[in-house]
N, CA, C and O atoms as a GROMACS GRO file, in nm:
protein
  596
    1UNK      N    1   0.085  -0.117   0.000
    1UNK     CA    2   0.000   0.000   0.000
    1UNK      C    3   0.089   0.123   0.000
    1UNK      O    4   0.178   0.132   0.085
    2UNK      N    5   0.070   0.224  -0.095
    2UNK     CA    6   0.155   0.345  -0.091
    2UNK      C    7   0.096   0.420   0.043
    2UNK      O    8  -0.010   0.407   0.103
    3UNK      N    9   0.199   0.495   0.060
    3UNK     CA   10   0.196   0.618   0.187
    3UNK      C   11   0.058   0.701   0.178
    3UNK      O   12  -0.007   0.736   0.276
    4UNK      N   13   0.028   0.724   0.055
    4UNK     CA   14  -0.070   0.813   0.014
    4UNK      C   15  -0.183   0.783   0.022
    4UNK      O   16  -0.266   0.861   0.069
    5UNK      N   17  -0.218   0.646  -0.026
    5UNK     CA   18  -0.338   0.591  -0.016
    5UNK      C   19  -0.352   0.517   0.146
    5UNK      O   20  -0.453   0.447   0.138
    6UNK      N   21  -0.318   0.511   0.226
    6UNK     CA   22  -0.297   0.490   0.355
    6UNK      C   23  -0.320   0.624   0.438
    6UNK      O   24  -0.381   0.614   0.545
    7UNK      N   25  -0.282   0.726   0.404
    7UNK     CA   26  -0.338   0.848   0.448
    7UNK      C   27  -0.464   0.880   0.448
    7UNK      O   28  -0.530   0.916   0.546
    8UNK      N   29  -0.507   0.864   0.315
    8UNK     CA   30  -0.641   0.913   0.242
    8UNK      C   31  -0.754   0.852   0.328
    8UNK      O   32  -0.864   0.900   0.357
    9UNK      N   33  -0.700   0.736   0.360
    9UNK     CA   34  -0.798   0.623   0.463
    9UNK      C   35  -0.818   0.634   0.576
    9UNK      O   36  -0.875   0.544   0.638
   10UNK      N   37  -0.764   0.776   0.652
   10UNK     CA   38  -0.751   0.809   0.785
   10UNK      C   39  -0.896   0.917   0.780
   10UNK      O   40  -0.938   0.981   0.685
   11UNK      N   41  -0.946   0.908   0.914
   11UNK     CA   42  -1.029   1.026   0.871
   11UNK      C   43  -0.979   1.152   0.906
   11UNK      O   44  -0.903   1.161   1.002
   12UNK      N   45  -1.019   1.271   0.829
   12UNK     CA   46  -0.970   1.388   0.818
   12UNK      C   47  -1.067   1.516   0.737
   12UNK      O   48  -1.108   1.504   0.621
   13UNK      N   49  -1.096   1.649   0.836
   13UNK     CA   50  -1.145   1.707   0.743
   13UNK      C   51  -1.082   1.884   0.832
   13UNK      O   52  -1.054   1.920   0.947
   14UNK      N   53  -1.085   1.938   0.716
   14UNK     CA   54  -1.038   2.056   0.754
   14UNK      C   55  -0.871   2.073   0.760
   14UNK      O   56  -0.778   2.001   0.724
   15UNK      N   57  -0.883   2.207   0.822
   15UNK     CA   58  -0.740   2.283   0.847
   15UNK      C   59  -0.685   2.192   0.968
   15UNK      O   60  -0.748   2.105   1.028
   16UNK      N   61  -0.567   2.227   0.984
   16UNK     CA   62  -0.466   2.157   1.046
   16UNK      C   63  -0.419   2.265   1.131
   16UNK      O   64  -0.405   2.371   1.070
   17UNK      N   65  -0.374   2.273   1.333
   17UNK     CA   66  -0.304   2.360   1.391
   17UNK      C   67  -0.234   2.236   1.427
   17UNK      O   68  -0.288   2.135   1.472
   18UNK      N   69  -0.077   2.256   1.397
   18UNK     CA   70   0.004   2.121   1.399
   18UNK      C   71   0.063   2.159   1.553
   18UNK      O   72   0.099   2.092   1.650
   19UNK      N   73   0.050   2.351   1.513
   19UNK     CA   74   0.149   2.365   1.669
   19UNK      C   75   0.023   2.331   1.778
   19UNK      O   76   0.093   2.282   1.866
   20UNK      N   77  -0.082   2.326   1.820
   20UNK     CA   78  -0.122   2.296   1.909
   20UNK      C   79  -0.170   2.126   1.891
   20UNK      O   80  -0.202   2.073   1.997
   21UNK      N   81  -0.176   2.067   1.806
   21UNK     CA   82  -0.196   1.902   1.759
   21UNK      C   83  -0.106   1.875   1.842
   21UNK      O   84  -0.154   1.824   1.943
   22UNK      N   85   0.055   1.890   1.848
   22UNK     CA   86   0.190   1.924   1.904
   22UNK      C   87   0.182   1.910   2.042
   22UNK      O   88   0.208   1.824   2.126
   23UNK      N   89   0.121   2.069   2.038
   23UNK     CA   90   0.124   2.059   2.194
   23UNK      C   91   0.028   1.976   2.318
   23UNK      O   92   0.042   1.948   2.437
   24UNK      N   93  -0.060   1.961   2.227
   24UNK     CA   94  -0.200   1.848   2.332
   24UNK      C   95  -0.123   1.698   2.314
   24UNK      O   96  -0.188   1.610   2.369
   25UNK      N   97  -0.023   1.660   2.262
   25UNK     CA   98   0.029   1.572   2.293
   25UNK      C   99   0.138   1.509   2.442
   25UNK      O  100   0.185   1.400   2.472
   26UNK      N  101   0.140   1.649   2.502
   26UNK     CA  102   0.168   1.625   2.683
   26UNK      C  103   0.028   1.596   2.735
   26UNK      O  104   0.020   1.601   2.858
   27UNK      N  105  -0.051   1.576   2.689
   27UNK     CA  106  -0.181   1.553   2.753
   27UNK      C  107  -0.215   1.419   2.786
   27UNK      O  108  -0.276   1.402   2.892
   28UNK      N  109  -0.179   1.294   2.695
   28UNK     CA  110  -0.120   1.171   2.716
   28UNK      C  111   0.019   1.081   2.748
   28UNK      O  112   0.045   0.964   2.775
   29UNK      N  113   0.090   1.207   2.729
   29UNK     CA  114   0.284   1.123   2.760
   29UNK      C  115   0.303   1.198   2.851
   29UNK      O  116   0.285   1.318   2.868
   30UNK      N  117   0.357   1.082   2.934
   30UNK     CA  118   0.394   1.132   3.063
   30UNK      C  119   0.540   1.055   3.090
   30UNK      O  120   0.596   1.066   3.199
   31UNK      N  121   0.596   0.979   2.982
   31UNK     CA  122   0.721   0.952   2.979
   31UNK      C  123   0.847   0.973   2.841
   31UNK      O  124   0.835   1.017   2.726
   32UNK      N  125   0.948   0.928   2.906
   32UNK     CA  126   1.034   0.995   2.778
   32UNK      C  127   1.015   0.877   2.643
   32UNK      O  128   0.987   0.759   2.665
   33UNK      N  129   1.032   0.921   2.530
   33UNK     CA  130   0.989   0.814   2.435
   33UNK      C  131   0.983   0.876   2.324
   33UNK      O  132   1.000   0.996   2.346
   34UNK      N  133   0.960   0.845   2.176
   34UNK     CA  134   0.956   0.878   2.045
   34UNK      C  135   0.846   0.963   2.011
   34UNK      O  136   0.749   0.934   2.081
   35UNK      N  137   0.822   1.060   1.928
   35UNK     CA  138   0.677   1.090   1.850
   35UNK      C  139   0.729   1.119   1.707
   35UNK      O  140   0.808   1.195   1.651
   36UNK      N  141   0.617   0.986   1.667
   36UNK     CA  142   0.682   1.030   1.515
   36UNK      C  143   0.513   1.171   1.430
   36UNK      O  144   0.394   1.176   1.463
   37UNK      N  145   0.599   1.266   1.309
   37UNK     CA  146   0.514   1.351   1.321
   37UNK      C  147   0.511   1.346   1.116
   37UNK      O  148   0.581   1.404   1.033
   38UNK      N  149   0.370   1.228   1.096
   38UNK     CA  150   0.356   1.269   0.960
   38UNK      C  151   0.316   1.341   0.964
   38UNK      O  152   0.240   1.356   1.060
   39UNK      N  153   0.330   1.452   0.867
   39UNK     CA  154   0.233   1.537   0.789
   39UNK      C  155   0.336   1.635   0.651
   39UNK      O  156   0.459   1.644   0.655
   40UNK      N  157   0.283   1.672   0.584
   40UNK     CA  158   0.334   1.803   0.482
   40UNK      C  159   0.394   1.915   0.549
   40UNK      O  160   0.506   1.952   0.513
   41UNK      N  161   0.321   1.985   0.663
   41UNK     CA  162   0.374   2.043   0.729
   41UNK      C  163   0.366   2.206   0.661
   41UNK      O  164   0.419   2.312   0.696
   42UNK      N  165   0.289   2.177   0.571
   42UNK     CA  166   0.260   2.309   0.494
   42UNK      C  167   0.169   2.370   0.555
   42UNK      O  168   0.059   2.381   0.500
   43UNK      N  169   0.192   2.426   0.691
   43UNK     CA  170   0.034   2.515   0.758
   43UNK      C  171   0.069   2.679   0.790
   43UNK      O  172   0.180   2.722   0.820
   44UNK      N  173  -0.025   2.736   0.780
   44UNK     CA  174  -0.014   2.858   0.786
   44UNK      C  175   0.072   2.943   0.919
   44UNK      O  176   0.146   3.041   0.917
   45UNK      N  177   0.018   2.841   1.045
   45UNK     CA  178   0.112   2.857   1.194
   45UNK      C  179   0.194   2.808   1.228
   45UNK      O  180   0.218   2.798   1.348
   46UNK      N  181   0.278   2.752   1.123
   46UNK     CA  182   0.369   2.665   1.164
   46UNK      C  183   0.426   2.565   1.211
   46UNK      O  184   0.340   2.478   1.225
   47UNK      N  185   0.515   2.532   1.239
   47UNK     CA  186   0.549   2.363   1.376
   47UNK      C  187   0.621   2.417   1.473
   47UNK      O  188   0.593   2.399   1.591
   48UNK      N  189   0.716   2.487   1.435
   48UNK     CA  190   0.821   2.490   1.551
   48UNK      C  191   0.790   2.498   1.672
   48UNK      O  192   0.854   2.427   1.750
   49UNK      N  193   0.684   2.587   1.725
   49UNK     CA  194   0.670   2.579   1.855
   49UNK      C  195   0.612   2.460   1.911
   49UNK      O  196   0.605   2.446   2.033
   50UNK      N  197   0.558   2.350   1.806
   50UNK     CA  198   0.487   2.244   1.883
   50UNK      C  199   0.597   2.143   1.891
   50UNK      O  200   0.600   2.062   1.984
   51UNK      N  201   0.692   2.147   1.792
   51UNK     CA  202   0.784   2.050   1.798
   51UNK      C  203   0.862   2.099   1.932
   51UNK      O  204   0.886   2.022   2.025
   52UNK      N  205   0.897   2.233   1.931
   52UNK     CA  206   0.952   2.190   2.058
   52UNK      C  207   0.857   2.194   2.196
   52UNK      O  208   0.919   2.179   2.302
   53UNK      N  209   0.759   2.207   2.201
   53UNK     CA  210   0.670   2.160   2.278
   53UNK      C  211   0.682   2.013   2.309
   53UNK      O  212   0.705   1.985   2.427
   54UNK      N  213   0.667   1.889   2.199
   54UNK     CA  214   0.718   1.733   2.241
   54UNK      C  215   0.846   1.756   2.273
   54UNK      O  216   0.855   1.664   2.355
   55UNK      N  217   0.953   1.806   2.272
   55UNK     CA  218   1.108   1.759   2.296
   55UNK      C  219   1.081   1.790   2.444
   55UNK      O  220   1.117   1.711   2.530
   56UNK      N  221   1.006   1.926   2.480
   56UNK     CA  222   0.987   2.002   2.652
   56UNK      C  223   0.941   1.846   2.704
   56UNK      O  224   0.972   1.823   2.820
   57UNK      N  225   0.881   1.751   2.641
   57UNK     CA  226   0.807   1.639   2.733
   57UNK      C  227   0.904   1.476   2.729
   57UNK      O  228   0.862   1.365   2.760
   58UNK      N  229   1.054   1.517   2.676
   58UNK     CA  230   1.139   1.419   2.652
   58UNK      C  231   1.103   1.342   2.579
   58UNK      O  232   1.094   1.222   2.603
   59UNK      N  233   1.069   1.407   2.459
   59UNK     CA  234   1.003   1.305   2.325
   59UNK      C  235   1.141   1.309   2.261
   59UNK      O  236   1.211   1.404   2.298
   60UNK      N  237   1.198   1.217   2.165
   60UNK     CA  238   1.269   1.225   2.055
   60UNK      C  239   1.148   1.240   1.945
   60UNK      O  240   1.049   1.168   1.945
   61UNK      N  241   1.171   1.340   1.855
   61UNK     CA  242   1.113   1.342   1.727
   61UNK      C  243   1.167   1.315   1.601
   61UNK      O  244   1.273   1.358   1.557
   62UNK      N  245   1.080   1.234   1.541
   62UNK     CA  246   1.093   1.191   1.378
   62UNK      C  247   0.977   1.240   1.266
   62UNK      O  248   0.866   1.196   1.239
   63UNK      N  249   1.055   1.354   1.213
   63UNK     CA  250   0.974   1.455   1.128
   63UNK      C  251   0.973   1.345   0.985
   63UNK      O  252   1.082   1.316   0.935
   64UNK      N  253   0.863   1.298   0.934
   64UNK     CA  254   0.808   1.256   0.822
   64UNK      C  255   0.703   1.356   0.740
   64UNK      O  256   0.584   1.378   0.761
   65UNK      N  257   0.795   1.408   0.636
   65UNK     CA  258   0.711   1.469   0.518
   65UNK      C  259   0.664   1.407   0.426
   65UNK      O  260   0.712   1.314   0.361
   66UNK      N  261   0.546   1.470   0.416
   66UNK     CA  262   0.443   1.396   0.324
   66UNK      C  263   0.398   1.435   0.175
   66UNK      O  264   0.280   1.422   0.141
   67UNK      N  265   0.499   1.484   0.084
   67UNK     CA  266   0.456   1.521  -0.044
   67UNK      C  267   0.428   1.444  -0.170
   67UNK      O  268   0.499   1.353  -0.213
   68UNK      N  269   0.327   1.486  -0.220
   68UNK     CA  270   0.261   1.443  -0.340
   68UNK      C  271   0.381   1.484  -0.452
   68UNK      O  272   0.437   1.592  -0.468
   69UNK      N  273   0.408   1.297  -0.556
   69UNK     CA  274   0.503   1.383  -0.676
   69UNK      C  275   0.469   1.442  -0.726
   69UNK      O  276   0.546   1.452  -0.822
   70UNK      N  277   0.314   1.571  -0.750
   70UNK     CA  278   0.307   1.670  -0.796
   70UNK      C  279   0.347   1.812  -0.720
   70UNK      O  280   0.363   1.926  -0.765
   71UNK      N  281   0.353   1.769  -0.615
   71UNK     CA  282   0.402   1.850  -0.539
   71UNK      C  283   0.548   1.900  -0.488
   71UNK      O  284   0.581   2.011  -0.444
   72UNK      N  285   0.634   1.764  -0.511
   72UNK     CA  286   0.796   1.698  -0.574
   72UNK      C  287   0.829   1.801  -0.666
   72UNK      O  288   0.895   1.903  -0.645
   73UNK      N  289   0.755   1.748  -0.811
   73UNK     CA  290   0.818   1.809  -0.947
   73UNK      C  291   0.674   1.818  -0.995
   73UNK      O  292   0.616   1.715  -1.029
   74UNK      N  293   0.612   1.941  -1.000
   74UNK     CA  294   0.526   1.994  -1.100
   74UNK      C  295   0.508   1.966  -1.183
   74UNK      O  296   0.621   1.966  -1.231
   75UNK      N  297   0.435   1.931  -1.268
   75UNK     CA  298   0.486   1.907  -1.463
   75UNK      C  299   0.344   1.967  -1.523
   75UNK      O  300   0.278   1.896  -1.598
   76UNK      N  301   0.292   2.124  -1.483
   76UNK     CA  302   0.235   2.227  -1.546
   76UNK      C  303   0.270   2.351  -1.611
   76UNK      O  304   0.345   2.433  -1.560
   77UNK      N  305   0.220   2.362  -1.715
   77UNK     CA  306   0.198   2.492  -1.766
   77UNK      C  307   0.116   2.561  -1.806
   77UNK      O  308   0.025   2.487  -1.844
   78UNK      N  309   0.084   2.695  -1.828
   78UNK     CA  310  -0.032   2.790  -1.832
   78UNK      C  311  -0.081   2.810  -1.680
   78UNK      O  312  -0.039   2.813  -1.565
   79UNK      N  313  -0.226   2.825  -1.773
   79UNK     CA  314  -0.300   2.901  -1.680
   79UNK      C  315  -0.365   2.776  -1.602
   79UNK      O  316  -0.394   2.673  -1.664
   80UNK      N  317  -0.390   2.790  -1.447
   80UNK     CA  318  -0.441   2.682  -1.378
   80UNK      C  319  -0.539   2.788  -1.274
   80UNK      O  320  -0.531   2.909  -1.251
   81UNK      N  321  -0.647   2.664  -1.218
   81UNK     CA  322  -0.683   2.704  -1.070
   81UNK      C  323  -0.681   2.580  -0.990
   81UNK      O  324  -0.730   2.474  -1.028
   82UNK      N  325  -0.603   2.603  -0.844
   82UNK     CA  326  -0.582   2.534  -0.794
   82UNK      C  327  -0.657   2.540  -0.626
   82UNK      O  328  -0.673   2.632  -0.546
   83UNK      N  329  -0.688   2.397  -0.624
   83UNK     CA  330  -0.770   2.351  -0.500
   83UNK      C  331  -0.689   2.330  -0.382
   83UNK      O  332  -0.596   2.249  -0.375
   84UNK      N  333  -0.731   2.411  -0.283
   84UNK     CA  334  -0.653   2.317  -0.165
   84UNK      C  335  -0.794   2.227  -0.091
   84UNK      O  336  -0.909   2.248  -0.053
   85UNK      N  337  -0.673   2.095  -0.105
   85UNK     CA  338  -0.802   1.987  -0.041
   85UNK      C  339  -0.800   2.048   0.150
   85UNK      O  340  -0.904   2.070   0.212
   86UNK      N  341  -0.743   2.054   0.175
   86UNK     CA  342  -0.766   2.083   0.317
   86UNK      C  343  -0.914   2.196   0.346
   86UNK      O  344  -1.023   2.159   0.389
   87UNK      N  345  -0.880   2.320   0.313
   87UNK     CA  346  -0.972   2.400   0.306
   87UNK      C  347  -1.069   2.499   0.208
   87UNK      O  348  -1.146   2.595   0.216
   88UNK      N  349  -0.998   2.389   0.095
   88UNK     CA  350  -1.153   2.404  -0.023
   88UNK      C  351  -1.096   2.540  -0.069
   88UNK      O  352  -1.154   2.593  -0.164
   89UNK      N  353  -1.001   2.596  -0.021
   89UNK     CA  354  -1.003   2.728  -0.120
   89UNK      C  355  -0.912   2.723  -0.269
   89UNK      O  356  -0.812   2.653  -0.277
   90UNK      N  357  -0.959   2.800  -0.374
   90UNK     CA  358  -0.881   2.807  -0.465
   90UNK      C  359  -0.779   2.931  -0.518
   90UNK      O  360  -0.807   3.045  -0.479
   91UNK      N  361  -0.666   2.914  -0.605
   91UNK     CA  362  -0.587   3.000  -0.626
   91UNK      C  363  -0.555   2.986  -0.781
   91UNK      O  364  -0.510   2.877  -0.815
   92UNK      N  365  -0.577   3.105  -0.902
   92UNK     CA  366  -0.542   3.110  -1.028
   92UNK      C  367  -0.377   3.131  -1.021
   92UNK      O  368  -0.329   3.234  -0.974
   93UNK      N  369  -0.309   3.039  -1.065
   93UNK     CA  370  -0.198   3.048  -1.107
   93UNK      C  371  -0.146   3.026  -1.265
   93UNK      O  372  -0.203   2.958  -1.351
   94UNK      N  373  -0.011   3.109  -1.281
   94UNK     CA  374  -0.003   3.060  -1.456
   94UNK      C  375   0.159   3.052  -1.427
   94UNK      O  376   0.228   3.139  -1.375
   95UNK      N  377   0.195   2.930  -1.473
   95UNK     CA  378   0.289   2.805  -1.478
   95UNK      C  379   0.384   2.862  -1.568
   95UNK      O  380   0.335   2.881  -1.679
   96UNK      N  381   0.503   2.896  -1.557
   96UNK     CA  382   0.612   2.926  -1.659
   96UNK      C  383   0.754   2.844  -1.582
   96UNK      O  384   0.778   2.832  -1.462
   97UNK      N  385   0.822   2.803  -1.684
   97UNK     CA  386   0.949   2.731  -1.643
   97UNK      C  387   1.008   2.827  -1.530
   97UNK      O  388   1.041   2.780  -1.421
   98UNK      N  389   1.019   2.935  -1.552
   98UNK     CA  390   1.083   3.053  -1.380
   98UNK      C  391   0.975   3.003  -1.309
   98UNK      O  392   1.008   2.916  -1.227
   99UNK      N  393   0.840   3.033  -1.313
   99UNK     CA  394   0.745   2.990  -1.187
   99UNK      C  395   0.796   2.882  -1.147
   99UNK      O  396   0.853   2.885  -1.038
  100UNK      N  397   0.793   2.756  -1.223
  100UNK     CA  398   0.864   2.612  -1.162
  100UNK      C  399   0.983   2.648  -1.124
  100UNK      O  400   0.999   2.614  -1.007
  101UNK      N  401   1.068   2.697  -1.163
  101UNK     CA  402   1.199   2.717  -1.071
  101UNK      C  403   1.190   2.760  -0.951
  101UNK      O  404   1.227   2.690  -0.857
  102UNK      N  405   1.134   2.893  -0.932
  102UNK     CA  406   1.105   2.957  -0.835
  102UNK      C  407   1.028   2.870  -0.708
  102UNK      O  408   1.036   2.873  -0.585
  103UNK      N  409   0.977   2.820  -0.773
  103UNK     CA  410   0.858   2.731  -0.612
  103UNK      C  411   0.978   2.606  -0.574
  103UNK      O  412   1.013   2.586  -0.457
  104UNK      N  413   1.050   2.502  -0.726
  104UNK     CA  414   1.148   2.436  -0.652
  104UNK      C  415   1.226   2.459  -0.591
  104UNK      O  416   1.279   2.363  -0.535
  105UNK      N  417   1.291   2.617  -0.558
  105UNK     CA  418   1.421   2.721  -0.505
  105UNK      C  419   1.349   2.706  -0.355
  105UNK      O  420   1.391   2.645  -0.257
  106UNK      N  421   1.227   2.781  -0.371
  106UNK     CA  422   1.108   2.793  -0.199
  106UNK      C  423   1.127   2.660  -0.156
  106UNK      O  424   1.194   2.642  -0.054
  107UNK      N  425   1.052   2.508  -0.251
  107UNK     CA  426   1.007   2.408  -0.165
  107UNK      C  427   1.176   2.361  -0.078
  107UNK      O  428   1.215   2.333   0.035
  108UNK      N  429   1.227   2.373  -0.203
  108UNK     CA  430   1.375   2.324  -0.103
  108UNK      C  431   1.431   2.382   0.001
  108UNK      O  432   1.503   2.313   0.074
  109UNK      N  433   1.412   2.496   0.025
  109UNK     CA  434   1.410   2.628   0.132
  109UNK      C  435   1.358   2.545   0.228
  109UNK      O  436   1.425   2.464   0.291
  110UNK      N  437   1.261   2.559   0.238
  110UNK     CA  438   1.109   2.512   0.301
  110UNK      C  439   1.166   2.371   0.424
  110UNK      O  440   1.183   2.357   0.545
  111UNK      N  441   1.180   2.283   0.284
  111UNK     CA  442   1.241   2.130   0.336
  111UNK      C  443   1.413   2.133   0.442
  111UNK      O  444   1.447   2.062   0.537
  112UNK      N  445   1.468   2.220   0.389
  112UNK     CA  446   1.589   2.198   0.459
  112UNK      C  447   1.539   2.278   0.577
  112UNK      O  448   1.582   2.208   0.670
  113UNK      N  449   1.482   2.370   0.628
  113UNK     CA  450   1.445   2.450   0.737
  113UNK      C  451   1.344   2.351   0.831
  113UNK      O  452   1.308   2.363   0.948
  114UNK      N  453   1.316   2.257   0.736
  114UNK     CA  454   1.223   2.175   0.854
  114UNK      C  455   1.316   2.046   0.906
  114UNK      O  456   1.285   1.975   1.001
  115UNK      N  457   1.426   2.033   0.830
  115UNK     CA  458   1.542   1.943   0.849
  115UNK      C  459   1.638   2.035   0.961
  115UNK      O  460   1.681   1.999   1.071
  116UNK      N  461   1.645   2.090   0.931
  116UNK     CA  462   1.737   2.184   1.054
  116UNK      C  463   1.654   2.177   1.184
  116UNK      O  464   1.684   2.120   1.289
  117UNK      N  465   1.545   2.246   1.155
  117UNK     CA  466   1.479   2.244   1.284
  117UNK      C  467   1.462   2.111   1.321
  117UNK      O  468   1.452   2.113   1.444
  118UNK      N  469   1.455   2.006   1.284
  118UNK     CA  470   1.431   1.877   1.322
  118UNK      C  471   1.544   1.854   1.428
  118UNK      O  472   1.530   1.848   1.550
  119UNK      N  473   1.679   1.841   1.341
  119UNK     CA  474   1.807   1.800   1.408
  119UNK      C  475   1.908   1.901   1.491
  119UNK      O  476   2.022   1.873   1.528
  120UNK      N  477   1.811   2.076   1.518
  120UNK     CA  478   1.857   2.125   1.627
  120UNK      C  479   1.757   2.070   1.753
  120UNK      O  480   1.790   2.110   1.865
  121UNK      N  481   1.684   2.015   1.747
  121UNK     CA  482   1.600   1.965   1.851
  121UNK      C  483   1.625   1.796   1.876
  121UNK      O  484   1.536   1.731   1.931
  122UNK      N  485   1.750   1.730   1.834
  122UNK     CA  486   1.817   1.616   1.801
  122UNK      C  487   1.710   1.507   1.800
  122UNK      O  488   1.689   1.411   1.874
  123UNK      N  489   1.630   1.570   1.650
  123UNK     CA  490   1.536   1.472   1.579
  123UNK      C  491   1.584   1.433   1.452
  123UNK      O  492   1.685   1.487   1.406
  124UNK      N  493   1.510   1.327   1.380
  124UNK     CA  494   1.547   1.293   1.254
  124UNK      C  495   1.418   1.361   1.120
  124UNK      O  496   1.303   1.395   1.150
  125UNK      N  497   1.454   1.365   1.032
  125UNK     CA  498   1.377   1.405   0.941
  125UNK      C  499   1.434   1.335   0.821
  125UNK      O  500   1.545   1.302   0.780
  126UNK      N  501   1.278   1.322   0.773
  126UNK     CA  502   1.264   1.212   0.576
  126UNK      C  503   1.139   1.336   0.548
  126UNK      O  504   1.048   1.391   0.609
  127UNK      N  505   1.220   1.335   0.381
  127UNK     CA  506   1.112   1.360   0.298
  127UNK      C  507   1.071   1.262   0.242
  127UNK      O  508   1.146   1.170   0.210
  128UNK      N  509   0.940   1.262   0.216
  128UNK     CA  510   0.876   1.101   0.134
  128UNK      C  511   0.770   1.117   0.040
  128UNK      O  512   0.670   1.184   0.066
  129UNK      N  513   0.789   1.054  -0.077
  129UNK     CA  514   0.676   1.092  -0.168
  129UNK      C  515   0.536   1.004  -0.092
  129UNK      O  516   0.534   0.911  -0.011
  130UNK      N  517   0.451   1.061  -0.145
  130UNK     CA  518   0.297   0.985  -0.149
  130UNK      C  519   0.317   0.879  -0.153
  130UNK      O  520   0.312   0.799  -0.059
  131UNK      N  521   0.357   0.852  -0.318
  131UNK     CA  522   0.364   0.737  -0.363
  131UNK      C  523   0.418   0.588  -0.306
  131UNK      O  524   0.405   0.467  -0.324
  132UNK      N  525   0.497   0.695  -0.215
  132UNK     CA  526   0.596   0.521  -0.128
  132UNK      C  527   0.521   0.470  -0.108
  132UNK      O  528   0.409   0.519  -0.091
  133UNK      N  529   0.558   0.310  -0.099
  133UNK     CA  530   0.491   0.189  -0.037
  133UNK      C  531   0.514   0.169   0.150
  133UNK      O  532   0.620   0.140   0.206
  134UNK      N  533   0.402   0.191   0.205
  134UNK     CA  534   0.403   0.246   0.345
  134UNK      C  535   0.502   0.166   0.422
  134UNK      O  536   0.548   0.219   0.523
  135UNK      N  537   0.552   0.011   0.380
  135UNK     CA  538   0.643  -0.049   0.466
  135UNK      C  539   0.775   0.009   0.394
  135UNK      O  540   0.868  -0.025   0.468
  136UNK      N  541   0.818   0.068   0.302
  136UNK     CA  542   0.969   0.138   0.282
  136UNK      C  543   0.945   0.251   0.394
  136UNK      O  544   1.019   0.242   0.492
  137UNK      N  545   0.871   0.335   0.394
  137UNK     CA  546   0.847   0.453   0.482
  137UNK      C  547   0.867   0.388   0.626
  137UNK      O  548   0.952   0.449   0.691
  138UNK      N  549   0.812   0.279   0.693
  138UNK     CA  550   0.837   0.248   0.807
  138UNK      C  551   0.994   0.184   0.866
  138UNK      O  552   1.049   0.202   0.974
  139UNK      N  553   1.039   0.100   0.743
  139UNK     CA  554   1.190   0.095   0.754
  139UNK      C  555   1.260   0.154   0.770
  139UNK      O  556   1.343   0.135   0.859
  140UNK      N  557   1.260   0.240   0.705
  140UNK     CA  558   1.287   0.399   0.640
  140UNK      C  559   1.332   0.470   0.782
  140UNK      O  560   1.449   0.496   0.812
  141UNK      N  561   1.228   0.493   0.855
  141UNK     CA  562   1.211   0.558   1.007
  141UNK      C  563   1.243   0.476   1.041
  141UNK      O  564   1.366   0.487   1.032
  142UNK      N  565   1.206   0.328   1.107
  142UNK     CA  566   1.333   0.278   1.180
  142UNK      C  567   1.488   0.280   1.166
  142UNK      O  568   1.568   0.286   1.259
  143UNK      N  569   1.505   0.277   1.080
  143UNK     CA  570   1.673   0.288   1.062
  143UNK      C  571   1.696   0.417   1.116
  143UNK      O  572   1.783   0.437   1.200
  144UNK      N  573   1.637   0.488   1.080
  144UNK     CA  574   1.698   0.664   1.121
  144UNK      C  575   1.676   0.706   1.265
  144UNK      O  576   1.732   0.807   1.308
  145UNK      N  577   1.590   0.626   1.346
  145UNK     CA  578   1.635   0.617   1.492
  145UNK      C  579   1.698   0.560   1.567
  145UNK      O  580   1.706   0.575   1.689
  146UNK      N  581   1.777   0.450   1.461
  146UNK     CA  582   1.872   0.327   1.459
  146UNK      C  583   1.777   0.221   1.555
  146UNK      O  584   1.840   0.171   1.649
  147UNK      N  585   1.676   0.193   1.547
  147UNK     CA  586   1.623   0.086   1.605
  147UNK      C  587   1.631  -0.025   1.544
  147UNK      O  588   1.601  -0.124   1.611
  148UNK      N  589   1.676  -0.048   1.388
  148UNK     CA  590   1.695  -0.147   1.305
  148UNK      C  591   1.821  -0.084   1.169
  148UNK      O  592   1.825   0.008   1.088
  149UNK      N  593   1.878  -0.160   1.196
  149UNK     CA  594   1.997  -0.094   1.042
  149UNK      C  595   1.975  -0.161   0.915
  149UNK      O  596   2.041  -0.129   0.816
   0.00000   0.00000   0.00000
């Protein structure tokens, strides 16, 4: 089963506050131990303060990103309108090889800043397409907390 379609199967509706999702997670751990944190991570308020909100509760964290290969590598041009499934809103965009440059220059921005922040808070971080098959993704994270090599 890919990563993606294993998601899709979770229930879910609406916007996402990851920093307080984050933080209501001292609400059940009351010992030191792992939290692993899928998501895209694309939200308007951010993570950082929730991530370090779990480390304040002696969590180790394992940041798992969740992008769609359209979301990877684009492969549009012209004129588009685009849906966000989360909160239904849309945005007219028009697609030129600089536009694609420009958003791959941001997304990589984006990704290494959530990799930094991961491993100044001595967590691990994967980017992962959709598409993976959900047991590479779980190997994947075990190895990188060295629980299995």
């Amino acid at each position: 089963m890919e990563c993606g379609e294993f998601l899709h199967q979770l229930p879910h509706s609406g916007t996402t506050d990851l920093n307080r999702a984050l933080y209501d997670i001292g609400r059940v751990v009351n010992a030191p131990g792992l939290t692993v944190v899928i998501s895209d991570f694309l939200v308007p308020q951010g993570y950082q303060t929730g991530i370090r909100a779990v480390r304040q509760l002696r969590q180790e964290v394992a940041l798992l990103q969740i992008l769609s290969p359209d979301e990877l590598d684009p492969q549009i041009q012209g004129d588009w309108q685009l849906r966000d499934s989360e909160n239904n809103q849309s945005v007219e965009v028009s697609a030129s090889s600089n536009i694609l440059q420009a958003y791959q220059e941001r997304l990589a921005r984006f990704t290494e800043d959530l990799a930094a922040c991961a491993h100044s808070h001595m967590g691990t971080y994967t980017l992962i397409a959709s598409d993976t098959d959900i047991v590479d993704v779980v190997q994947r994270l075990l190895r990188q907390v060295e629980l299995v090599r």
